[in-house]
Amino acid sequence: MAPSRKLFLTHAGELAHHLVRAIARDAMAMEFVRGYAERHDRRKVVANVERLREMESTISREALLLIAAEVRRLLPRAFGLSRNARSEDLALCDVFFTEFLEALGRALEWPGDEAGTEAQAFRRDLETYSKWRERHPIQQAARNAPGADSPFSDRCAILLDSAMMEQARHAAREFQSDLLRLGTRIFGQLGGRPQPRRSSGTTARTVESRGRARAVRDGNKEVRFERKPAKRASRPPRH
């Protein structure tokens, strides 16, 4: 059976674009913060506009770190590699992931003079997320297992509402699950083969009937063309 998807290096940039658009540009993090403030009547969380923007930016970055760690974990399977794959085969995953991180930096539009520093800091924090994800590969682990709190839930809770840490941490865990589902869905759609469009029976019959009607019209034209010369030949010659 032919594979249903095939990843190419260009998909790394596509993945980065979709993730940044969903989390940062479509204000997913901002909706989470505002929803928390409204649900728990913590209006002072969103009272300061400058702090709100900084919080949105930082939580968006943490969300991208979380999903990037998940992408790294999913790559071998996406390329059809087993856990015992050879190092040269796994190198393909490394190339894809490196391109993904570079595309992520471009999509985040880091300032030119800070791009190198930002990239290094992102990779450093990514290692923390990746190690946690390796220890807890099941998506719901951080919500159910005591002591399995991810870097995301802790960091997000401190930013969100340090005065109500447990409440904020619980909200962050729920948001984390949403983010992991989002990242898995977007990643899973890369390289998918489009489904062929099939004509319905009604459409097929309509096309067939139109073809028959056209054939009848063409046949009538041929009959008329054959009759016209005979009709002209029967006319008496003019004197």
mmCIF file with all atom_site columns, C-alpha atoms in Angstrom, residues 2 15 24 31 48 56 65-66 78 90 92 96 119-120 123 125-127 130 152 170 189 203 206 218-219 223 235-236:
data_model
loop_
_atom_site.group_PDB
_atom_site.id
_atom_site.type_symbol
_atom_site.label_atom_id
_atom_site.label_alt_id
_atom_site.label_comp_id
_atom_site.label_asym_id
_atom_site.label_entity_id
_atom_site.label_seq_id
_atom_site.pdbx_PDB_ins_code
_atom_site.Cartn_x
_atom_site.Cartn_y
_atom_site.Cartn_z
_atom_site.occupancy
_atom_site.B_iso_or_equiv
_atom_site.pdbx_formal_charge
_atom_site.auth_seq_id
_atom_site.auth_comp_id
_atom_site.auth_asym_id
_atom_site.auth_atom_id
_atom_site.pdbx_PDB_model_num
ATOM 1  C CA . ALA A 1 2   ? 1.354   3.440  -0.925  1.00 0.00 ? 2   ALA A CA 1
ATOM 2  C CA . LEU A 1 15  ? 4.853   23.866 9.609   1.00 0.00 ? 15  LEU A CA 1
ATOM 3  C CA . ALA A 1 24  ? 0.862   34.238 17.890  1.00 0.00 ? 24  ALA A CA 1
ATOM 4  C CA . GLU A 1 31  ? -7.486  34.343 24.217  1.00 0.00 ? 31  GLU A CA 1
ATOM 5  C CA . ASN A 1 48  ? -2.043  46.445 32.547  1.00 0.00 ? 48  ASN A CA 1
ATOM 6  C CA . GLU A 1 56  ? 1.111   37.099 25.454  1.00 0.00 ? 56  GLU A CA 1
ATOM 7  C CA . LEU A 1 65  ? 8.715   25.433 22.539  1.00 0.00 ? 65  LEU A CA 1
ATOM 8  C CA . LEU A 1 66  ? 6.191   22.863 23.738  1.00 0.00 ? 66  LEU A CA 1
ATOM 9  C CA . ALA A 1 78  ? 6.567   10.514 10.229  1.00 0.00 ? 78  ALA A CA 1
ATOM 10 C CA . LEU A 1 90  ? 17.843  9.609  11.693  1.00 0.00 ? 90  LEU A CA 1
ATOM 11 C CA . LEU A 1 92  ? 17.119  13.128 7.896   1.00 0.00 ? 92  LEU A CA 1
ATOM 12 C CA . PHE A 1 96  ? 14.201  18.626 8.839   1.00 0.00 ? 96  PHE A CA 1
ATOM 13 C CA . ALA A 1 119 ? 17.908  31.323 18.438  1.00 0.00 ? 119 ALA A CA 1
ATOM 14 C CA . GLN A 1 120 ? 20.435  30.090 20.995  1.00 0.00 ? 120 GLN A CA 1
ATOM 15 C CA . ARG A 1 123 ? 17.319  25.951 21.491  1.00 0.00 ? 123 ARG A CA 1
ATOM 16 C CA . ASP A 1 125 ? 14.967  26.086 26.430  1.00 0.00 ? 125 ASP A CA 1
ATOM 17 C CA . LEU A 1 126 ? 13.898  23.529 23.843  1.00 0.00 ? 126 LEU A CA 1
ATOM 18 C CA . GLU A 1 127 ? 16.230  20.961 25.379  1.00 0.00 ? 127 GLU A CA 1
ATOM 19 C CA . SER A 1 130 ? 12.417  17.787 24.903  1.00 0.00 ? 130 SER A CA 1
ATOM 20 C CA . PHE A 1 152 ? 5.062   24.950 30.237  1.00 0.00 ? 152 PHE A CA 1
ATOM 21 C CA . HIS A 1 170 ? -4.397  23.889 36.307  1.00 0.00 ? 170 HIS A CA 1
ATOM 22 C CA . GLN A 1 189 ? -1.594  17.252 7.824   1.00 0.00 ? 189 GLN A CA 1
ATOM 23 C CA . THR A 1 203 ? -23.127 14.404 -12.689 1.00 0.00 ? 203 THR A CA 1
ATOM 24 C CA . THR A 1 206 ? -25.665 14.607 -16.966 1.00 0.00 ? 206 THR A CA 1
ATOM 25 C CA . ASP A 1 218 ? -24.041 16.844 -34.961 1.00 0.00 ? 218 ASP A CA 1
ATOM 26 C CA . GLY A 1 219 ? -25.801 13.998 -36.742 1.00 0.00 ? 219 GLY A CA 1
ATOM 27 C CA . VAL A 1 223 ? -27.982 15.071 -42.618 1.00 0.00 ? 223 VAL A CA 1
ATOM 28 C CA . ARG A 1 235 ? -33.320 23.494 -59.520 1.00 0.00 ? 235 ARG A CA 1
ATOM 29 C CA . PRO A 1 236 ? -33.843 24.162 -63.214 1.00 0.00 ? 236 PRO A CA 1
#
